[in-house]
Amino acid sequence: MRLARIATPTGPRPVVQDGDVWAVVVDHHAPDLERTGETHPVDGARLLAPCEPRVVLGMAHNSGPADRLVPPQAFTKSARTVVGPGEPVRLDPAAGKVVVEGELAIVIARTARHLTPEQVPGAILGWTVGNDVTAYEQSALDDKFTQSKNGDGFTPLGPWIETDLAVADVADLAIDVQVDGATEAKASTSGLAWDVVEQLVYLTSHLTLGPGDVVLTGSPSTSAHVVPGQTSAISIEGIGTLTNPIV
């Protein structure tokens, strides 16, 4: 099942795909996905970021097996950095080199604190494509990543939330990162040091996550340098493609 948010003449709407239409629902997080009766054609609909997180977390040093030699660690990104498909990533010339990073993103379903491994699947609403844009040269100047991770449009999400993938299904999904149509990186979620279950157990041992919050699971060598005028397109197997212009 695909959940999304679309722009309509009367404002954003949460929707579920039903064939060739988006059916408007009251709340993505309600157990029965109550429909309002309003529909919009899939073709031509403008997709927004598929959720509105209050908390956005990214997993640090989670790019390969060697990262298991250090403890798991996370950083925060401002929820104001979240944009949807087609929205621009805005580069500040003073930021230096900037990279896009293709990542599997978890969308949280419910209030989650002190999760056990067995509870993790029930805390996940679904999965989307995440782009953890990073001002690469700023990371060495700020170990909290505030300067490198929080530019305008630095967290594109989309194009929708895919709910039909189980936790086991996302252990080995292909990630393809293109810039202006040329593939710059190819990898798999199997390259992550800490898997989804380990990440959510760790994170919720330190803070509460809630409905719509997002966890960027890490970049397993899925980064590419970008400059203004280019377009990034990140595809994750079984989910979709997220495309954003760089300005």
Short mmCIF file of C-alpha atoms in Angstrom, two decimals:
data_model
loop_
_atom_site.label_atom_id
_atom_site.label_comp_id
_atom_site.label_asym_id
_atom_site.label_seq_id
_atom_site.Cartn_x
_atom_site.Cartn_y
_atom_site.Cartn_z
CA MET A 1 0.00 0.00 0.00
CA ARG A 2 1.21 3.47 -0.88
CA LEU A 3 0.52 6.37 1.44
CA ALA A 4 1.29 9.91 0.31
CA ARG A 5 0.48 13.58 0.76
CA ILE A 6 -0.69 15.57 -2.24
CA ALA A 7 -1.34 19.24 -2.95
CA THR A 8 -4.96 20.14 -3.69
CA PRO A 9 -6.68 23.48 -4.37
CA THR A 10 -7.84 23.50 -0.75
CA GLY A 11 -4.59 22.39 0.84
CA PRO A 12 -2.47 19.29 1.48
CA ARG A 13 -4.27 15.98 1.86
CA PRO A 14 -3.12 12.60 3.24
CA VAL A 15 -4.00 9.92 0.70
CA VAL A 16 -3.78 6.22 -0.08
CA GLN A 17 -3.40 4.95 -3.63
CA ASP A 18 -6.42 3.06 -4.95
CA GLY A 19 -5.72 2.09 -8.54
CA ASP A 20 -5.52 5.22 -10.66
CA VAL A 21 -6.72 7.58 -7.93
CA TRP A 22 -5.46 8.93 -4.65
CA ALA A 23 -8.16 8.46 -2.03
CA VAL A 24 -8.11 11.05 0.75
CA VAL A 25 -7.98 9.62 4.29
CA VAL A 26 -8.53 11.26 7.65
CA ASP A 27 -5.20 10.18 9.12
CA HIS A 28 -2.37 7.96 7.89
CA HIS A 29 -1.86 6.75 11.44
CA ALA A 30 -5.43 5.64 12.13
CA PRO A 31 -5.73 1.84 12.19
CA ASP A 32 -8.56 1.71 9.64
CA LEU A 33 -7.44 4.48 7.22
CA GLU A 34 -10.88 6.07 7.20
CA ARG A 35 -11.61 7.57 3.78
CA THR A 36 -13.39 10.89 3.31
CA GLY A 37 -14.81 10.11 -0.13
CA GLU A 38 -12.60 12.71 -1.84
CA THR A 39 -10.36 11.38 -4.63
CA HIS A 40 -7.81 12.82 -7.04
CA PRO A 41 -6.27 11.25 -10.18
CA VAL A 42 -2.80 9.78 -9.66
CA ASP A 43 -1.71 11.24 -12.98
CA GLY A 44 -0.90 14.89 -12.54
CA ALA A 45 -1.08 14.94 -8.75
CA ARG A 46 1.67 16.97 -7.07
CA LEU A 47 3.29 14.86 -4.40
CA LEU A 48 4.46 16.51 -1.20
CA ALA A 49 6.76 15.08 1.44
CA PRO A 50 4.82 11.96 2.49
CA CYS A 51 4.88 12.77 6.21
CA GLU A 52 5.34 15.77 8.50
CA PRO A 53 7.86 14.67 11.12
CA ARG A 54 8.46 16.47 14.37
CA VAL A 55 11.73 14.55 14.78
CA VAL A 56 14.20 13.64 12.04
CA LEU A 57 17.18 11.48 13.00
CA GLY A 58 20.08 10.21 10.95
CA MET A 59 22.38 7.34 11.83
CA ALA A 60 26.03 8.36 11.97
CA HIS A 61 28.97 6.10 10.97
CA ASN A 62 26.61 3.49 9.51
CA SER A 63 28.09 3.08 6.06
CA GLY A 64 29.72 -0.36 6.26
CA PRO A 65 30.50 -3.38 8.43
CA ALA A 66 33.58 -1.73 9.95
CA ASP A 67 31.29 0.77 11.67
CA ARG A 68 30.22 -1.97 14.08
CA LEU A 69 33.59 -1.42 15.75
CA VAL A 70 32.20 1.80 17.22
CA PRO A 71 28.93 2.22 19.14
CA PRO A 72 25.80 3.29 17.24
CA GLN A 73 25.26 7.03 17.23
CA ALA A 74 22.73 9.40 15.70
CA PHE A 75 22.39 13.07 14.78
CA THR A 76 19.35 15.30 14.50
CA LYS A 77 18.15 17.24 11.47
CA SER A 78 15.69 20.09 11.67
CA ALA A 79 12.20 19.09 10.54
CA ARG A 80 12.26 22.33 8.56
CA THR A 81 14.78 20.76 6.17
CA VAL A 82 12.15 18.27 4.92
CA VAL A 83 10.93 18.76 1.34
CA GLY A 84 9.05 16.58 -1.09
CA PRO A 85 9.63 15.27 -4.61
CA GLY A 86 10.54 17.96 -7.12
CA GLU A 87 11.26 20.56 -4.46
CA PRO A 88 14.68 22.23 -4.55
CA VAL A 89 17.75 21.54 -2.46
CA ARG A 90 19.23 25.00 -1.88
CA LEU A 91 23.00 25.32 -1.60
CA ASP A 92 24.70 28.11 0.29
CA PRO A 93 27.93 29.00 -1.53
CA ALA A 94 29.70 29.37 1.82
CA ALA A 95 28.95 25.74 2.72
CA GLY A 96 31.55 24.26 0.38
CA LYS A 97 31.22 20.81 -1.20
CA VAL A 98 27.75 19.28 -0.90
CA VAL A 99 26.77 15.65 -1.44
CA VAL A 100 23.45 13.90 -1.76
CA GLU A 101 23.14 10.61 0.13
CA GLY A 102 20.57 7.98 -0.86
CA GLU A 103 19.14 6.28 2.22
CA LEU A 104 16.28 4.05 3.27
CA ALA A 105 14.05 6.12 5.56
CA ILE A 106 11.78 4.70 8.27
CA VAL A 107 8.46 6.42 8.99
CA ILE A 108 7.27 5.80 12.55
CA ALA A 109 3.68 4.64 13.14
CA ARG A 110 3.08 5.30 16.84
CA THR A 111 4.62 6.59 20.01
CA ALA A 112 7.75 4.50 20.53
CA ARG A 113 10.00 4.38 23.59
CA HIS A 114 12.26 1.60 24.88
CA LEU A 115 11.36 -0.72 22.01
CA THR A 116 12.39 -4.36 22.19
CA PRO A 117 13.42 -6.11 18.97
CA GLU A 118 10.05 -7.87 18.90
CA GLN A 119 8.20 -4.53 19.11
CA VAL A 120 10.06 -2.81 16.29
CA PRO A 121 7.90 -4.03 13.35
CA GLY A 122 4.73 -2.73 15.01
CA ALA A 123 6.27 0.72 15.45
CA ILE A 124 6.96 1.17 11.72
CA LEU A 125 4.32 2.70 9.45
CA GLY A 126 6.38 2.13 6.31
CA TRP A 127 9.39 3.12 4.26
CA THR A 128 10.30 5.95 1.96
CA VAL A 129 13.31 7.20 0.03
CA GLY A 130 15.47 9.64 1.96
CA ASN A 131 18.15 12.02 0.74
CA ASP A 132 20.44 13.05 3.59
CA VAL A 133 22.00 16.07 1.88
CA THR A 134 25.27 17.00 3.57
CA ALA A 135 27.61 19.98 3.33
CA TYR A 136 30.61 17.68 3.42
CA GLU A 137 33.30 20.19 4.34
CA GLN A 138 31.31 21.45 7.33
CA SER A 139 31.37 18.08 9.08
CA ALA A 140 34.99 18.52 10.14
CA LEU A 141 34.12 21.88 11.71
CA ASP A 142 31.12 20.74 13.77
CA ASP A 143 30.97 17.28 15.29
CA LYS A 144 27.24 17.72 16.05
CA PHE A 145 26.58 18.07 12.28
CA THR A 146 24.43 21.17 12.79
CA GLN A 147 26.32 23.06 10.09
CA SER A 148 26.50 20.20 7.62
CA LYS A 149 23.01 18.71 7.77
CA ASN A 150 20.51 21.55 8.06
CA GLY A 151 20.55 23.61 4.90
CA ASP A 152 17.29 24.53 3.20
CA GLY A 153 15.81 21.46 1.54
CA PHE A 154 18.51 19.19 2.98
CA THR A 155 16.08 16.31 3.73
CA PRO A 156 14.06 15.37 0.66
CA LEU A 157 11.62 12.51 1.34
CA GLY A 158 9.32 10.60 -1.00
CA PRO A 159 7.76 9.92 -3.32
CA TRP A 160 5.42 8.03 -0.95
CA ILE A 161 5.42 5.64 2.01
CA GLU A 162 5.45 1.96 1.07
CA THR A 163 3.79 -0.11 3.78
CA ASP A 164 3.90 -3.60 2.27
CA LEU A 165 7.59 -4.27 2.93
CA ALA A 166 8.35 -6.19 6.13
CA VAL A 167 11.45 -5.53 8.21
CA ALA A 168 13.07 -8.63 6.73
CA ASP A 169 12.34 -7.35 3.21
CA VAL A 170 14.40 -4.17 3.63
CA ALA A 171 17.59 -5.98 4.64
CA ASP A 172 18.85 -6.07 1.05
CA LEU A 173 17.29 -3.38 -1.14
CA ALA A 174 19.21 -1.89 -4.05
CA ILE A 175 19.89 1.86 -3.87
CA ASP A 176 20.77 3.79 -7.03
CA VAL A 177 21.94 7.42 -6.95
CA GLN A 178 21.89 9.40 -10.19
CA VAL A 179 22.93 12.95 -10.97
CA ASP A 180 21.63 14.37 -14.24
CA GLY A 181 20.69 10.87 -15.37
CA ALA A 182 24.12 9.30 -14.79
CA THR A 183 24.53 6.71 -12.05
CA GLU A 184 27.05 7.97 -9.50
CA ALA A 185 26.58 5.30 -6.81
CA LYS A 186 25.00 1.88 -6.48
CA ALA A 187 24.76 -0.09 -3.25
CA SER A 188 22.37 -2.01 -1.03
CA THR A 189 20.88 -1.67 2.41
CA SER A 190 22.73 -4.89 3.20
CA GLY A 191 25.84 -2.72 3.53
CA LEU A 192 24.59 -0.96 6.65
CA ALA A 193 26.48 -1.75 9.83
CA TRP A 194 23.42 -1.50 12.09
CA ASP A 195 20.14 -2.92 10.80
CA VAL A 196 16.69 -1.38 11.20
CA VAL A 197 15.82 -3.30 14.36
CA GLU A 198 19.11 -2.42 16.06
CA GLN A 199 18.69 1.24 15.10
CA LEU A 200 15.20 1.63 16.54
CA VAL A 201 16.05 -0.26 19.72
CA TYR A 202 19.05 2.04 20.19
CA LEU A 203 17.25 5.29 19.34
CA THR A 204 14.18 4.65 21.48
CA SER A 205 16.39 3.80 24.43
CA HIS A 206 17.33 7.49 24.44
CA LEU A 207 14.25 9.38 23.22
CA THR A 208 10.61 9.06 22.29
CA LEU A 209 9.65 8.84 18.63
CA GLY A 210 6.11 9.51 17.46
CA PRO A 211 3.77 9.16 14.49
CA GLY A 212 5.31 10.56 11.31
CA ASP A 213 8.82 10.88 12.70
CA VAL A 214 11.62 9.80 10.38
CA VAL A 215 14.85 7.87 10.78
CA LEU A 216 17.42 8.04 7.97
CA THR A 217 19.09 4.66 8.28
CA GLY A 218 22.53 5.46 6.86
CA SER A 219 24.43 5.80 3.60
CA PRO A 220 26.11 2.54 2.51
CA SER A 221 28.44 4.32 0.02
CA THR A 222 25.50 6.03 -1.69
CA SER A 223 26.74 9.61 -1.93
CA ALA A 224 27.36 11.85 -4.92
CA HIS A 225 28.71 15.39 -5.25
CA VAL A 226 26.22 17.93 -6.62
CA VAL A 227 26.32 21.55 -7.75
CA PRO A 228 23.58 24.06 -8.60
CA GLY A 229 21.82 23.33 -11.89
CA GLN A 230 21.96 19.56 -11.46
CA THR A 231 19.18 17.12 -10.54
CA SER A 232 19.50 14.18 -8.17
CA ALA A 233 17.38 11.03 -8.51
CA ILE A 234 17.55 8.38 -5.79
CA SER A 235 15.84 5.04 -6.36
CA ILE A 236 15.29 2.29 -3.79
CA GLU A 237 14.13 -1.12 -4.91
CA GLY A 238 10.52 -1.81 -4.00
CA ILE A 239 9.79 1.80 -3.01
CA GLY A 240 10.33 4.30 -5.83
CA THR A 241 12.40 7.23 -7.07
CA LEU A 242 12.89 10.60 -5.38
CA THR A 243 13.97 13.43 -7.69
CA ASN A 244 15.04 16.93 -6.64
CA PRO A 245 16.70 19.89 -8.41
CA ILE A 246 19.81 21.44 -6.91
CA VAL A 247 19.69 25.24 -6.90
#
